[in-house]
Amino acid sequence: DGGITQSPKYLFRKEGQNVTLSCEQNLNHDAMYWYRQDPGQGLRLIYYSQIVNDFQKGDIAEGYSVSREKKESFPLTVTSAQKNPTAFYLCASSIMGETQYFGPGTRLLVL
Amino acid sequence: DQQVKQNSPSLSVQEGRISILNCDYTNSMFDYFLWYKKYPAEGPTFLISISSIKDKNEDGRFTVFLNKSAKHLSLHIVPSQPGDSAVYFCAAPDSTDKLIFGTGTRLQVFP
């Protein structure tokens, strides 16, 4: 089955803790993206990567970090510096210049 | 400065009638537009797209119209069905292929 998977579906973070959200795709897409969705707002781009071992900051990168060591994987770490991490996080991938396809999302909640 | 705008946060339509979702943009360099549909707690799914060289694209019950002079596009769903109830996002890729999303319109189709 080809597609994008995100895990976990729900994630709880304690104050001061770093957490990592997983995103994997087997679509052989070069580009991968992380978005955040808050109620009443559109999708805001956190980070994106157009090729392995390279990534760029999006509009709201502060408090987040990523890595792209493998083409199929693009994990997102929400660091303790992110003061308002509660949101729905969406990962997407695409062939460059073509339609982005999204994973099912991870909801992050702060304890 | 929001380059893609969806000014109606919500829309309510009776089953069987037409749903019209609107989207405005400010960047005349956009040459491709997409509509995504999103159910709660799920990732967006690609619905339909249109190139700027066209003014209409149809796929079953879904038609997207593009008015370049007005920098306006609309998604028509006819006939509307209860399963169409979701949040609809319009989006356009910028010059680096990053998608710029609108804030979404929540469509509710009632019996």
Tab-separated table of C-alpha atoms in Angstrom:
chain	number	residue	atom	x	y	z
A	1	ASP	CA	0.000	0.000	0.000
A	2	GLY	CA	1.491	3.329	-1.028
A	3	GLY	CA	0.963	6.316	1.154
A	4	ILE	CA	2.030	8.551	3.985
A	5	THR	CA	1.882	7.431	7.576
A	6	GLN	CA	2.148	9.510	10.705
A	7	SER	CA	2.556	8.258	14.210
A	8	PRO	CA	1.376	8.435	16.850
A	9	LYS	CA	-2.191	9.584	16.250
A	10	TYR	CA	-2.216	11.316	19.651
A	11	LEU	CA	0.799	12.519	21.582
A	12	PHE	CA	1.033	14.045	25.012
A	13	ARG	CA	3.862	16.337	26.017
A	14	LYS	CA	4.890	17.398	29.486
A	15	GLU	CA	6.255	20.857	30.178
A	16	GLY	CA	9.889	21.155	29.148
A	17	GLN	CA	9.862	17.923	27.183
A	18	ASN	CA	10.907	17.408	23.585
A	19	VAL	CA	8.703	15.099	21.523
A	20	THR	CA	9.177	13.687	18.043
A	21	LEU	CA	6.451	13.104	15.493
A	22	SER	CA	7.057	10.489	12.839
A	23	CYS	CA	6.286	10.833	9.126
A	24	GLU	CA	7.052	8.103	6.620
A	25	GLN	CA	6.170	7.834	2.933
A	26	ASN	CA	6.688	5.065	0.409
A	27	LEU	CA	5.622	7.110	-2.598
A	28	ASN	CA	9.204	7.842	-3.655
A	29	HIS	CA	8.473	11.557	-3.315
A	30	ASP	CA	11.434	13.907	-3.106
A	31	ALA	CA	9.686	16.668	-1.203
A	32	MET	CA	8.214	16.444	2.293
A	33	TYR	CA	6.485	19.046	4.416
A	34	TRP	CA	5.273	19.656	7.957
A	35	TYR	CA	2.237	21.811	8.659
A	36	ARG	CA	0.437	22.845	11.774
A	37	GLN	CA	-3.309	23.411	11.940
A	38	ASP	CA	-4.958	25.458	14.683
A	39	PRO	CA	-8.718	26.004	15.050
A	40	GLY	CA	-10.006	28.636	12.654
A	41	GLN	CA	-6.697	28.868	10.848
A	42	GLY	CA	-5.379	27.405	7.667
A	43	LEU	CA	-2.390	25.141	7.421
A	44	ARG	CA	0.843	26.866	8.327
A	45	LEU	CA	4.149	25.533	7.043
A	46	ILE	CA	6.713	24.616	9.689
A	47	TYR	CA	9.538	23.032	7.692
A	48	TYR	CA	9.996	21.482	4.306
A	49	SER	CA	12.582	19.372	2.566
A	50	GLN	CA	13.040	19.060	-1.162
A	51	ILE	CA	15.870	16.551	-1.058
A	52	VAL	CA	17.601	14.235	1.377
A	53	ASN	CA	19.940	15.933	3.868
A	54	ASP	CA	18.481	19.337	3.122
A	55	PHE	CA	15.556	21.209	4.649
A	56	GLN	CA	14.248	24.754	4.873
A	57	LYS	CA	12.343	26.736	7.469
A	58	GLY	CA	8.744	27.501	6.752
A	59	ASP	CA	6.665	30.317	8.191
A	60	ILE	CA	6.603	29.127	11.807
A	61	ALA	CA	9.807	27.132	12.351
A	62	GLU	CA	10.665	28.515	15.797
A	63	GLY	CA	10.567	25.836	18.470
A	64	TYR	CA	10.719	22.981	15.962
A	65	SER	CA	13.484	20.937	14.380
A	66	VAL	CA	13.586	18.337	11.602
A	67	SER	CA	15.940	15.922	9.927
A	68	ARG	CA	15.913	14.263	6.513
A	69	GLU	CA	18.421	11.442	6.632
A	70	LYS	CA	16.343	9.177	4.409
A	71	LYS	CA	14.100	9.993	1.468
A	72	GLU	CA	11.122	8.252	3.014
A	73	SER	CA	11.343	9.775	6.488
A	74	PHE	CA	10.937	13.332	7.780
A	75	PRO	CA	10.554	13.401	11.598
A	76	LEU	CA	9.544	16.596	13.369
A	77	THR	CA	10.721	17.386	16.884
A	78	VAL	CA	8.678	19.803	18.951
A	79	THR	CA	11.158	21.267	21.409
A	80	SER	CA	10.586	22.782	24.820
A	81	ALA	CA	11.136	26.172	23.169
A	82	GLN	CA	7.776	25.863	21.427
A	83	LYS	CA	5.509	27.597	23.932
A	84	ASN	CA	2.188	26.740	22.318
A	85	PRO	CA	2.603	23.250	20.902
A	86	THR	CA	-0.999	22.084	21.168
A	87	ALA	CA	-2.180	21.636	17.574
A	88	PHE	CA	-2.894	19.145	14.832
A	89	TYR	CA	0.286	18.351	12.898
A	90	LEU	CA	0.153	17.279	9.289
A	91	CYS	CA	2.887	15.822	7.141
A	92	ALA	CA	2.742	15.891	3.346
A	93	SER	CA	4.859	14.756	0.450
A	94	SER	CA	4.996	15.412	-3.262
A	95	ILE	CA	6.942	15.083	-6.428
A	96	MET	CA	8.459	18.521	-6.867
A	97	GLY	CA	6.010	20.905	-8.449
A	98	GLU	CA	3.102	18.521	-8.172
A	99	THR	CA	0.175	17.933	-5.840
A	100	GLN	CA	0.960	17.396	-2.167
A	101	TYR	CA	-0.536	14.376	-0.452
A	102	PHE	CA	-1.148	14.403	3.265
A	103	GLY	CA	-0.820	11.919	6.070
A	104	PRO	CA	-3.580	11.337	8.652
A	105	GLY	CA	-2.142	13.786	11.180
A	106	THR	CA	-0.947	13.737	14.791
A	107	ARG	CA	-2.711	15.635	17.538
A	108	LEU	CA	-0.299	16.960	20.141
A	109	LEU	CA	-1.603	17.858	23.578
A	110	VAL	CA	0.219	19.359	26.523
A	111	LEU	CA	-0.227	17.849	29.975
B	1	ASP	CA	-0.232	39.494	4.080
B	2	GLN	CA	-2.478	36.596	3.221
B	3	GLN	CA	-2.028	35.672	-0.414
B	4	VAL	CA	-4.896	33.172	-0.492
B	5	LYS	CA	-8.123	34.124	1.225
B	6	GLN	CA	-11.317	32.301	1.988
B	7	ASN	CA	-13.574	34.954	3.435
B	8	SER	CA	-16.454	32.688	4.374
B	9	PRO	CA	-15.564	30.566	7.400
B	10	SER	CA	-18.705	28.491	7.051
B	11	LEU	CA	-21.467	27.576	4.621
B	12	SER	CA	-24.664	25.628	5.158
B	13	VAL	CA	-26.469	24.038	2.209
B	14	GLN	CA	-29.409	21.714	1.851
B	15	GLU	CA	-28.808	18.269	0.425
B	16	GLY	CA	-29.296	18.208	-3.353
B	17	ARG	CA	-28.595	21.914	-3.777
B	18	ILE	CA	-25.440	23.529	-5.086
B	19	SER	CA	-22.575	24.452	-2.767
B	20	ILE	CA	-20.329	27.290	-3.885
B	21	LEU	CA	-17.086	27.846	-2.020
B	22	ASN	CA	-15.068	30.923	-2.853
B	23	CYS	CA	-11.395	31.761	-2.781
B	24	ASP	CA	-9.526	34.975	-3.616
B	25	TYR	CA	-5.832	35.443	-4.184
B	26	THR	CA	-3.530	38.412	-4.450
B	27	ASN	CA	-0.473	37.012	-6.214
B	28	SER	CA	-0.930	37.214	-9.981
B	29	MET	CA	2.068	34.891	-10.425
B	30	PHE	CA	0.126	31.896	-9.123
B	31	ASP	CA	-0.387	29.554	-12.058
B	32	TYR	CA	-1.982	26.551	-10.421
B	33	PHE	CA	-4.682	26.171	-7.804
B	34	LEU	CA	-5.852	23.236	-5.731
B	35	TRP	CA	-8.800	22.405	-3.523
B	36	TYR	CA	-8.441	20.061	-0.567
B	37	LYS	CA	-11.175	18.556	1.563
B	38	LYS	CA	-10.587	17.835	5.228
B	39	TYR	CA	-12.598	15.870	7.744
B	40	PRO	CA	-11.980	16.449	11.481
B	41	ALA	CA	-8.875	14.735	12.849
B	42	GLU	CA	-7.801	13.580	9.386
B	43	GLY	CA	-5.323	14.840	6.833
B	44	PRO	CA	-6.580	16.888	3.879
B	45	THR	CA	-7.321	14.962	0.708
B	46	PHE	CA	-6.756	16.417	-2.718
B	47	LEU	CA	-10.023	17.142	-4.488
B	48	ILE	CA	-9.515	19.018	-7.727
B	49	SER	CA	-7.104	21.465	-9.321
B	50	ILE	CA	-6.994	24.005	-12.111
B	51	SER	CA	-4.214	25.496	-14.169
B	52	SER	CA	-4.205	29.222	-14.846
B	53	ILE	CA	-4.472	28.538	-18.572
B	54	LYS	CA	-7.980	27.204	-18.015
B	55	ASP	CA	-11.090	28.818	-16.618
B	56	LYS	CA	-12.933	25.654	-15.694
B	57	ASN	CA	-12.170	22.112	-14.612
B	58	GLU	CA	-14.819	19.526	-13.908
B	59	ASP	CA	-14.642	16.190	-12.134
B	60	GLY	CA	-17.963	14.549	-11.447
B	61	ARG	CA	-19.960	16.638	-9.005
B	62	PHE	CA	-17.055	19.035	-8.503
B	63	THR	CA	-16.243	21.967	-10.774
B	64	VAL	CA	-13.664	24.644	-10.182
B	65	PHE	CA	-13.935	27.990	-11.950
B	66	LEU	CA	-11.083	30.441	-12.279
B	67	ASN	CA	-11.479	34.154	-13.011
B	68	LYS	CA	-7.946	35.460	-13.414
B	69	SER	CA	-8.914	39.078	-13.951
B	70	ALA	CA	-10.744	39.058	-10.618
B	71	LYS	CA	-8.142	36.798	-8.967
B	72	HIS	CA	-10.976	34.606	-7.829
B	73	LEU	CA	-11.743	30.923	-7.946
B	74	SER	CA	-14.725	28.961	-6.801
B	75	LEU	CA	-15.562	25.341	-6.153
B	76	HIS	CA	-19.043	24.186	-7.096
B	77	ILE	CA	-20.459	20.970	-5.689
B	78	VAL	CA	-23.690	19.799	-7.230
B	79	PRO	CA	-25.697	18.059	-6.027
B	80	SER	CA	-24.429	18.466	-2.472
B	81	GLN	CA	-24.475	15.379	-0.282
B	82	PRO	CA	-24.202	14.988	3.512
B	83	GLY	CA	-20.827	13.284	3.031
B	84	ASP	CA	-19.526	16.520	1.529
B	85	SER	CA	-19.687	18.116	4.975
B	86	ALA	CA	-16.073	19.003	5.703
B	87	VAL	CA	-13.629	21.895	5.689
B	88	TYR	CA	-12.471	22.908	2.218
B	89	PHE	CA	-9.130	24.608	1.659
B	90	CYS	CA	-7.983	26.318	-1.493
B	91	ALA	CA	-4.255	26.513	-2.081
B	92	ALA	CA	-1.708	27.703	-4.601
B	93	PRO	CA	1.992	26.872	-4.942
B	94	ASP	CA	4.392	29.790	-4.756
B	95	SER	CA	7.539	30.193	-6.832
B	96	THR	CA	9.387	27.650	-4.655
B	97	ASP	CA	6.505	25.134	-4.848
B	98	LYS	CA	5.448	25.745	-1.268
B	99	LEU	CA	1.679	25.587	-0.963
B	100	ILE	CA	-0.052	28.701	0.310
B	101	PHE	CA	-3.334	27.726	1.951
B	102	GLY	CA	-6.470	29.704	2.631
B	103	THR	CA	-8.007	29.527	6.098
B	104	GLY	CA	-10.709	27.108	4.992
B	105	THR	CA	-14.491	27.088	4.707
B	106	ARG	CA	-16.540	24.656	6.753
B	107	LEU	CA	-19.346	23.225	4.612
B	108	GLN	CA	-22.339	21.633	6.276
B	109	VAL	CA	-24.842	19.812	4.103
B	110	PHE	CA	-28.115	19.154	5.889
B	111	PRO	CA	-30.959	16.844	4.853
